[in-house]
mmCIF file of C-alpha atoms and ligand atoms in Angstrom:
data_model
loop_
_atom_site.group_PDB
_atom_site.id
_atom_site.type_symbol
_atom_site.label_atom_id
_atom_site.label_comp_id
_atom_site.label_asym_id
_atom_site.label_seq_id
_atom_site.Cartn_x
_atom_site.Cartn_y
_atom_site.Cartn_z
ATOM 1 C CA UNK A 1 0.000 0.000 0.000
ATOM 2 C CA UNK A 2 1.372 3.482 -1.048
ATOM 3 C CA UNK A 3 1.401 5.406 1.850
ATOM 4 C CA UNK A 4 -0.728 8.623 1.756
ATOM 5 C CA UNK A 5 2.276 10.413 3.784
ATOM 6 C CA UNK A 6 5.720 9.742 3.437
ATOM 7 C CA UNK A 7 8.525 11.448 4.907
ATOM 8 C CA UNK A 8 12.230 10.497 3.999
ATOM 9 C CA UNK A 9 15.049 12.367 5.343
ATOM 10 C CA UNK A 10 13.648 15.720 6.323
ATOM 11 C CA UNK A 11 16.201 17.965 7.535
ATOM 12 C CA UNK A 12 15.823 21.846 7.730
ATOM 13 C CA UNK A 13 18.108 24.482 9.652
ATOM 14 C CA UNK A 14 17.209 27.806 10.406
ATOM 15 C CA UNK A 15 19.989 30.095 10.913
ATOM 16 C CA UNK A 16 22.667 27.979 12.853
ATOM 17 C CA UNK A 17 19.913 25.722 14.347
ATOM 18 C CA UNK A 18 19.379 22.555 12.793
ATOM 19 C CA UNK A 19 15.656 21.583 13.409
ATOM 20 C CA UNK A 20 14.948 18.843 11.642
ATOM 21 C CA UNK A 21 17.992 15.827 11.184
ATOM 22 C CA UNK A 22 16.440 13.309 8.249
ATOM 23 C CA UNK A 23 12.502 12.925 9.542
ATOM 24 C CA UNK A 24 11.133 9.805 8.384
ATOM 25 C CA UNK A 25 7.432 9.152 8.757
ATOM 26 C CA UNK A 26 4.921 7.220 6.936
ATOM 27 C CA UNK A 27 0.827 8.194 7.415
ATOM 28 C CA UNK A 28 -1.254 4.770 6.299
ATOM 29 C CA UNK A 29 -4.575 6.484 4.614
ATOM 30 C CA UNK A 30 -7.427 6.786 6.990
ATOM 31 C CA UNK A 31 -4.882 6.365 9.769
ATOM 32 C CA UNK A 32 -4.317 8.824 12.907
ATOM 33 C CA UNK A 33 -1.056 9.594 13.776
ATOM 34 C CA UNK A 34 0.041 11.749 16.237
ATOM 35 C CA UNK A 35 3.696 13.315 16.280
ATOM 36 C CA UNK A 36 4.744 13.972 19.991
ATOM 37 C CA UNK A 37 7.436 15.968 21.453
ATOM 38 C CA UNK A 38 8.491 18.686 23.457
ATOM 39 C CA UNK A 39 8.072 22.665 22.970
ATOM 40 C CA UNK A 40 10.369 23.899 19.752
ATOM 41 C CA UNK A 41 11.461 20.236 18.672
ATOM 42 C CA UNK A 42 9.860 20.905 15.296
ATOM 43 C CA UNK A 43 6.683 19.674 15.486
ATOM 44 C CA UNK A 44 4.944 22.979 13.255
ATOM 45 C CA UNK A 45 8.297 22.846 10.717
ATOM 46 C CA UNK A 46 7.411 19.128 10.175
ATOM 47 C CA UNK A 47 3.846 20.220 9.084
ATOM 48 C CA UNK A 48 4.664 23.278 7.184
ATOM 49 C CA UNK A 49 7.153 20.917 5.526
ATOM 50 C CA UNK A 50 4.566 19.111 4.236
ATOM 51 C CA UNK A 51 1.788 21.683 3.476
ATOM 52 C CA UNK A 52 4.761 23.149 1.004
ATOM 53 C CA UNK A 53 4.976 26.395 3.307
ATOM 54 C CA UNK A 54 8.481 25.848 4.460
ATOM 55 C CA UNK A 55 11.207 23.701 1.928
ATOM 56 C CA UNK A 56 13.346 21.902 3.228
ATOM 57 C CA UNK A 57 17.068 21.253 2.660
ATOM 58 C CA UNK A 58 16.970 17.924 2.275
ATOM 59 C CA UNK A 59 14.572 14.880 2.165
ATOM 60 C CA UNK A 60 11.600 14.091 0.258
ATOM 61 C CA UNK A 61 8.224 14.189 1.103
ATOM 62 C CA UNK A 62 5.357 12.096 -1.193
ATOM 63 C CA UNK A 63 1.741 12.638 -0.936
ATOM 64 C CA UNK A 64 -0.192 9.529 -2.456
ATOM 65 C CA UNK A 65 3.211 8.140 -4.368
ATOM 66 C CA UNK A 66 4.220 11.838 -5.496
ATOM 67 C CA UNK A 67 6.896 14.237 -4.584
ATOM 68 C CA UNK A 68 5.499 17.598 -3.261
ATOM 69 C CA UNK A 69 8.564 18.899 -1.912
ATOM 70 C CA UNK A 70 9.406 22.137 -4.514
ATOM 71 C CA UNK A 71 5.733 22.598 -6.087
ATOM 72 C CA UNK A 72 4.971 26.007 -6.943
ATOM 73 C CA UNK A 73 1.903 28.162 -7.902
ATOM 74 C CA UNK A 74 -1.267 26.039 -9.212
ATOM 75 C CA UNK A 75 0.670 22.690 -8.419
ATOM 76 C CA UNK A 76 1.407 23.950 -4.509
ATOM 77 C CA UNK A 77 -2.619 25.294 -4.006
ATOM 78 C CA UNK A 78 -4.033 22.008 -5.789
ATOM 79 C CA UNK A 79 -1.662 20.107 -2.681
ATOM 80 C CA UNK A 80 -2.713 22.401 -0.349
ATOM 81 C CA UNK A 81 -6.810 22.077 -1.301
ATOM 82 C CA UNK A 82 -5.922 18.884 -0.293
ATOM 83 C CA UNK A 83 -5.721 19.202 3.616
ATOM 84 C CA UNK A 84 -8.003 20.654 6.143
ATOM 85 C CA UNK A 85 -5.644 22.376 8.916
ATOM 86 C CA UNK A 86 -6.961 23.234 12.499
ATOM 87 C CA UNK A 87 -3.956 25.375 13.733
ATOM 88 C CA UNK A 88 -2.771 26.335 17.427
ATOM 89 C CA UNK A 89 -5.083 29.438 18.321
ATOM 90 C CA UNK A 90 -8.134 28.217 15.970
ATOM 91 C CA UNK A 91 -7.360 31.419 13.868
ATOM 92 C CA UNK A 92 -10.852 32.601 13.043
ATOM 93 C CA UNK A 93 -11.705 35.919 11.391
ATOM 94 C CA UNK A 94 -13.462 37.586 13.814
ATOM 95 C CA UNK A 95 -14.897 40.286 11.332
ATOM 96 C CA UNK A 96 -17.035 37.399 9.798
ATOM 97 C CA UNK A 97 -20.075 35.968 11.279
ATOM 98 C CA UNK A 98 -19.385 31.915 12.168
ATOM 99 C CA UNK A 99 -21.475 30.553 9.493
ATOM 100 C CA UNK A 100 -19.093 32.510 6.735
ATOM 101 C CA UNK A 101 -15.913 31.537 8.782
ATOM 102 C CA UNK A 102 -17.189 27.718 8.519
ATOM 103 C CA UNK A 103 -17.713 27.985 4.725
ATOM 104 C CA UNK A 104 -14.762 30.092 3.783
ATOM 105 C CA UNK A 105 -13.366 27.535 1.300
ATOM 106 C CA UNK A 106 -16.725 26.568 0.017
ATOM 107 C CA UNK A 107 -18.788 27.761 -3.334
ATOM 108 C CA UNK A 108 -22.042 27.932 -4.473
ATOM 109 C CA UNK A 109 -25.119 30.219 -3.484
ATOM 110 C CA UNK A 110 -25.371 32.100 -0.034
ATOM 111 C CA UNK A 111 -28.147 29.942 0.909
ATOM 112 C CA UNK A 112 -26.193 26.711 0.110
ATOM 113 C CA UNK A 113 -23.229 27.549 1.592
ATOM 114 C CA UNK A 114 -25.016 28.654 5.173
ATOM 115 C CA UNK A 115 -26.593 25.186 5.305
ATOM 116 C CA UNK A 116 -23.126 24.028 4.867
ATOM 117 C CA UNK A 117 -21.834 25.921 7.628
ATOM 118 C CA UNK A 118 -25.068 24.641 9.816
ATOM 119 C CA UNK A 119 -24.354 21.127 8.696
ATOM 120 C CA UNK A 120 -20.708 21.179 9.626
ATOM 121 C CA UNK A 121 -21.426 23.431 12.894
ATOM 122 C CA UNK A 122 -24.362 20.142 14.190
ATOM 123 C CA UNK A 123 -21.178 17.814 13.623
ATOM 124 C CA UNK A 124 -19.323 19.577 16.434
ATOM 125 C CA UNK A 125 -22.209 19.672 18.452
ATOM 126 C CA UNK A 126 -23.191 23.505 17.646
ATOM 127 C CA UNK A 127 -26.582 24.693 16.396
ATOM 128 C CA UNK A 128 -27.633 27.139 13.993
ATOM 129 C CA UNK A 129 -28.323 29.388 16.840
ATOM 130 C CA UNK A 130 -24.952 30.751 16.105
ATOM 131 C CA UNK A 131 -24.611 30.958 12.544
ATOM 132 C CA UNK A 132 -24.533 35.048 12.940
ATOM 133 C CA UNK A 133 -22.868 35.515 15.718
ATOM 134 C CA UNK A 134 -19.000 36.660 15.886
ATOM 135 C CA UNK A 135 -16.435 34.255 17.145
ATOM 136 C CA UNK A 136 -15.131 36.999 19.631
ATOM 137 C CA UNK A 137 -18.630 36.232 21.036
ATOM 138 C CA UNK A 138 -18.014 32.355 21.661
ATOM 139 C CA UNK A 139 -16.471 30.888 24.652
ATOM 140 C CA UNK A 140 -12.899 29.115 24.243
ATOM 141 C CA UNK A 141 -14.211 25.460 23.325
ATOM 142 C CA UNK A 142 -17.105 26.816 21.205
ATOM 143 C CA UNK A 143 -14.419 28.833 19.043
ATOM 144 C CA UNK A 144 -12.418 25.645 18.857
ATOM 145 C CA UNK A 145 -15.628 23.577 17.489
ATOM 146 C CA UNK A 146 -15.996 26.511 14.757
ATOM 147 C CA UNK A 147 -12.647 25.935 13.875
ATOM 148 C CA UNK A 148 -12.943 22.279 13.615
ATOM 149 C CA UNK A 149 -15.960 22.708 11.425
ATOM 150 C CA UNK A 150 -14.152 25.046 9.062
ATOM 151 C CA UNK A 151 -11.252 22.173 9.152
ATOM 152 C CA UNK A 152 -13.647 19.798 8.102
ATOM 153 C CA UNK A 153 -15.778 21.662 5.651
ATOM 154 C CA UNK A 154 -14.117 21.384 2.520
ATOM 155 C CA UNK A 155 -14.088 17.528 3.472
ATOM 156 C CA UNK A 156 -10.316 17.372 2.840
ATOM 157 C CA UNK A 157 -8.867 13.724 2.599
ATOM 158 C CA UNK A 158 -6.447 14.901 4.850
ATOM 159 C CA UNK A 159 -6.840 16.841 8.669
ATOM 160 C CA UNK A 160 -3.737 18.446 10.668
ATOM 161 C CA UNK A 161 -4.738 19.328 13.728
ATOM 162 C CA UNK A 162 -1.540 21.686 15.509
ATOM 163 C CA UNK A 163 -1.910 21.486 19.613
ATOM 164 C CA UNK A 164 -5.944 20.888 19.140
ATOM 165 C CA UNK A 165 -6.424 21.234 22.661
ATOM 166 C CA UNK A 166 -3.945 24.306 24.085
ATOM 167 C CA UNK A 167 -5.352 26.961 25.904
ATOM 168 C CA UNK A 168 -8.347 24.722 26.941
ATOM 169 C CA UNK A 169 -9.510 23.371 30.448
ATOM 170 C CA UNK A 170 -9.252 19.971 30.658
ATOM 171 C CA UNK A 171 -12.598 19.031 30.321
ATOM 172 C CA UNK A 172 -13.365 20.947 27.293
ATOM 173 C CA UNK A 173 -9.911 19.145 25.961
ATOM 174 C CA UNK A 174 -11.556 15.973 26.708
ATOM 175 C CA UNK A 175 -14.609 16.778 24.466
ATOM 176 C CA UNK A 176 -12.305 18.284 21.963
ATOM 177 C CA UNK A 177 -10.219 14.977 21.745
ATOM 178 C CA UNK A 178 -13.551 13.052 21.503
ATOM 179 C CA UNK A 179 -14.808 14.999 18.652
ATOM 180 C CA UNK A 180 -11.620 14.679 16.797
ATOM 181 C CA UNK A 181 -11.349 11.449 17.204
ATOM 182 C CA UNK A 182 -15.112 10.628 15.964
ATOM 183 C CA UNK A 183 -14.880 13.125 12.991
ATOM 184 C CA UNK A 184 -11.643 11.234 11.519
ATOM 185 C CA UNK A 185 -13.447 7.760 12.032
ATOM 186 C CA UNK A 186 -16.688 8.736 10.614
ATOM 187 C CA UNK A 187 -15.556 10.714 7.678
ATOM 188 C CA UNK A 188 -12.917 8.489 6.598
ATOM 189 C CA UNK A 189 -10.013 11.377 6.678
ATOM 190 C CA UNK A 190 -6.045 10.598 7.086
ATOM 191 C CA UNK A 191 -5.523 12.522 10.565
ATOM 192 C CA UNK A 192 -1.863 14.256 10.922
ATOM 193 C CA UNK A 193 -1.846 15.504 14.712
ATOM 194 C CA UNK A 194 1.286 17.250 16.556
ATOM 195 C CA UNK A 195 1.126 17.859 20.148
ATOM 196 C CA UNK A 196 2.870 18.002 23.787
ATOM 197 C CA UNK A 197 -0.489 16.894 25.582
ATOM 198 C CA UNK A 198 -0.257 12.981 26.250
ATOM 199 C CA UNK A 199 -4.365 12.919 26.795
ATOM 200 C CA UNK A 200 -4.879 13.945 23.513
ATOM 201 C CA UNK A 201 -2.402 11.952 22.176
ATOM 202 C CA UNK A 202 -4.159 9.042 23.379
ATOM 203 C CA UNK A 203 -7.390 9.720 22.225
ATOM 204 C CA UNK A 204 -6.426 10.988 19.082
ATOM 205 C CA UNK A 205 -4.138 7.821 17.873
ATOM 206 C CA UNK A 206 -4.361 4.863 16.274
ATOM 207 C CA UNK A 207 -0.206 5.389 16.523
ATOM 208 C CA UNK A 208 2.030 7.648 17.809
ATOM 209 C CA UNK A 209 5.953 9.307 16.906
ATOM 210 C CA UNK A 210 8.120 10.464 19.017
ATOM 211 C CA UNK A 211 10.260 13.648 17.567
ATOM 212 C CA UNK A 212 13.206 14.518 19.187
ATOM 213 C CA UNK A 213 16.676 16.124 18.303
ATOM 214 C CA UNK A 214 15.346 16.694 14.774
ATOM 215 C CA UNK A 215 14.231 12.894 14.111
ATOM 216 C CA UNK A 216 11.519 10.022 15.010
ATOM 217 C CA UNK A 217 12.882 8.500 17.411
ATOM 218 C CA UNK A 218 10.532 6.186 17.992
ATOM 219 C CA UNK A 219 6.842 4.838 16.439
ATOM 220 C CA UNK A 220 4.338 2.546 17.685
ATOM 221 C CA UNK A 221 0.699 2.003 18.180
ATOM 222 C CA UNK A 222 -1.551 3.762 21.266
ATOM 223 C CA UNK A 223 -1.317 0.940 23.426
ATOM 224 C CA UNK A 224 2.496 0.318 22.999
ATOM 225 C CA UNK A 225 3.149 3.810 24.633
ATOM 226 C CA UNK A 226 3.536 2.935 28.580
ATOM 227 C CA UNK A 227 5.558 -0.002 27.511
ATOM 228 C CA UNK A 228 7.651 1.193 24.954
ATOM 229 C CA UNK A 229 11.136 0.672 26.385
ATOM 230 C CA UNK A 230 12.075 3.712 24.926
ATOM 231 C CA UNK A 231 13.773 5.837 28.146
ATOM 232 C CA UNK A 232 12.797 8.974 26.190
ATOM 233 C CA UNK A 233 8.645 8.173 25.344
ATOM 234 C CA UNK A 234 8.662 7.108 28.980
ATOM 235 C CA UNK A 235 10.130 10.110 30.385
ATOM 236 C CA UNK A 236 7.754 12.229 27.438
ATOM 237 C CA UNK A 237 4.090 10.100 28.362
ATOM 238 C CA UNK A 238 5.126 10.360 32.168
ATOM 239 C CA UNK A 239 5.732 13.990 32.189
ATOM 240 C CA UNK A 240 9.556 13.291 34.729
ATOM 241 C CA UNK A 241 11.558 15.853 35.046
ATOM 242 C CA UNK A 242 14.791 13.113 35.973
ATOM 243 C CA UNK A 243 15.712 11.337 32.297
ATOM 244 C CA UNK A 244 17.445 11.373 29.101
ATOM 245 C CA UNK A 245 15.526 14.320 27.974
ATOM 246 C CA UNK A 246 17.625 17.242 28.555
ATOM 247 C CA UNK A 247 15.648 21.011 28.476
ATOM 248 C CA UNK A 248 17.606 23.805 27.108
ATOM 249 C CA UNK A 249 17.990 26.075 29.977
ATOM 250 C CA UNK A 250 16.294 28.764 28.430
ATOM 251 C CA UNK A 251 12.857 27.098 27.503
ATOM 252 C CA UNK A 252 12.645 25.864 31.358
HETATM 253 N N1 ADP B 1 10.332 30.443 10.038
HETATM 254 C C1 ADP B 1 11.232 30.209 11.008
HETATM 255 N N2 ADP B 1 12.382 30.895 11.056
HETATM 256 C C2 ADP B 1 13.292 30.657 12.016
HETATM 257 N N3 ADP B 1 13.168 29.728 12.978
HETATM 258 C C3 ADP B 1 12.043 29.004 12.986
HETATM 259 C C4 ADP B 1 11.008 29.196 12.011
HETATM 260 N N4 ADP B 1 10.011 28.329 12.264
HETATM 261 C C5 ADP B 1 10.392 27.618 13.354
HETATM 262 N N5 ADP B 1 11.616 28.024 13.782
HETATM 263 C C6 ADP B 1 12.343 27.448 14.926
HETATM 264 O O1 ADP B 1 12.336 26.041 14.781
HETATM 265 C C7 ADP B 1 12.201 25.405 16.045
HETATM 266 C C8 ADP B 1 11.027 24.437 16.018
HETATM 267 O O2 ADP B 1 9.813 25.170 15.902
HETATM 268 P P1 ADP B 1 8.391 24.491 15.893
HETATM 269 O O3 ADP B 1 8.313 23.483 14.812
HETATM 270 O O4 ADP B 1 7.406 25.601 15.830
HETATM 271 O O5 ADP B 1 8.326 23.773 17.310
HETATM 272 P P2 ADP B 1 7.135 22.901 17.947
HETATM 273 O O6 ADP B 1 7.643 21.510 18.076
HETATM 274 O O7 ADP B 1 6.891 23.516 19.311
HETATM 275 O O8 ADP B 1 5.948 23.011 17.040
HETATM 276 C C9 ADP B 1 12.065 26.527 17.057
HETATM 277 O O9 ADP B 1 13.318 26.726 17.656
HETATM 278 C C10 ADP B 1 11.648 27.718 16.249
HETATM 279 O O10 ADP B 1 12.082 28.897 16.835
HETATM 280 MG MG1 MG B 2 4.132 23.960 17.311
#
């Protein structure tokens, strides 16, 4: 089977910093994989890598069988049409009501497009109740469930979902997670997810990467993860400060 992601190689340096040292990752399609690692271990490059919005030095990276790495103009937007993207912060435009936020990448009529957006909005467990309103006007988790509907709109065949669950409580993470999770089985979708949060990790998976020092350094399925024998996923998935990880002074 041709994997629907493939990573070989990867490396990228910004500046004197060498983020990524040869990545190598494969995404089965309709899997969910979830990249873990700590703050600034180039969890976001890996992505952008693969969306086309950062190049890399070295490596190649095949969507489906074919090389994506370099595309330009229509070739790079037809590969990006290709992926829904729920990014840290949710990023909605806050001068547009929620219903046009949810069906920004959509066409057809007015009408057609707002029963998208109310379509998309009851998947996330929000009614049409607040098709008009702002997002500025939404709690937290409700502007995360907009977002996730917008992700989801276009019905891309594949979802990234960047730190899904920062800057929510706990519980709201929980539901979050949940709906993640039953989106990607229910619409079929490939699910890329990168975060520091073990919980979601969990939920999210089907299997899970470690990144670390610029490569994977190791891969296994959701249940594998408390017995990996891997010092460094143990230290990660138990959250100890004593290990092999060492923190740069500075991001302590
Ligand atoms: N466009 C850029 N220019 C310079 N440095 C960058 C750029 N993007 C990311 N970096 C650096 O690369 C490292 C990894 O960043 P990132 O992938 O965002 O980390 P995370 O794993 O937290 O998502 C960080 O040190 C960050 O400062
Ligand atoms: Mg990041």
């Amino acid at each position: 089977m041709t994997a629907r992601i493939a990573l070989r190689g990867v490396a990228k340096q910004f500046g004197a910093k060498q983020v990524l040292r040869g990545v190598d990752l494969a995404v089965q399609p309709g899997e969910s994989l979830v990249i873990i690692g700590g703050s600034g271990t180039g969890k976001s490059v890996t992505i952008k890598c693969i969306l086309g919005l950062i190049r890399p030095d070295a490596g190649s990276i095949k969507v489906d069988g074919r090389e994506v790495t370099g595309l330009k103009g229509r070739a790079l937007a037809d590969h990006q049409a290709r992926f829904g993207m729920l990014f840290q912060g949710g990023a909605l435009f806050d001068s547009l009501p929620v219903w046009r936020n949810v069906s920004f990448a959509l066409s057809g009529s007015v009408a057609s497009r707002r029963a998208a957006a109310a379509d998309n909005l009851a998947r996330v467990g929000l009614g049409s109740d607040v098709l008009d309103l702002r997002p500025s006007s939404l709690s937290g988790g409700m502007q995360k469930r907009v977002a996730l509907a917008r992700a989801i709109a276009a019905r891309p065949e594949i979802l990234f979902f960047d730190e899904p669950t920062t800057g929510l409580d706990p519980i709201m993470a929980d539901v979050i997670n949940d709906l993640i999770r039953t989106l990607v089985t229910d619409l079929k979708i490939t699910a890329l997810t990168i975060t520091h949060d073990m919980s979601s990790a969990r939920k999210i998976a089907d299997r899970v990467a470690m990144l670390y020092e610029g490569s994977i350094i190791w891969q296994g399925s959701r249940d594998e993860l408390d017995a990996s024998g891997n010092p460094y996923v143990d230290q990660f998935v138990h959250g100890r400060a004593d290990g092999p990880i060492k923190m740069p002074l500075r991001t302590l």
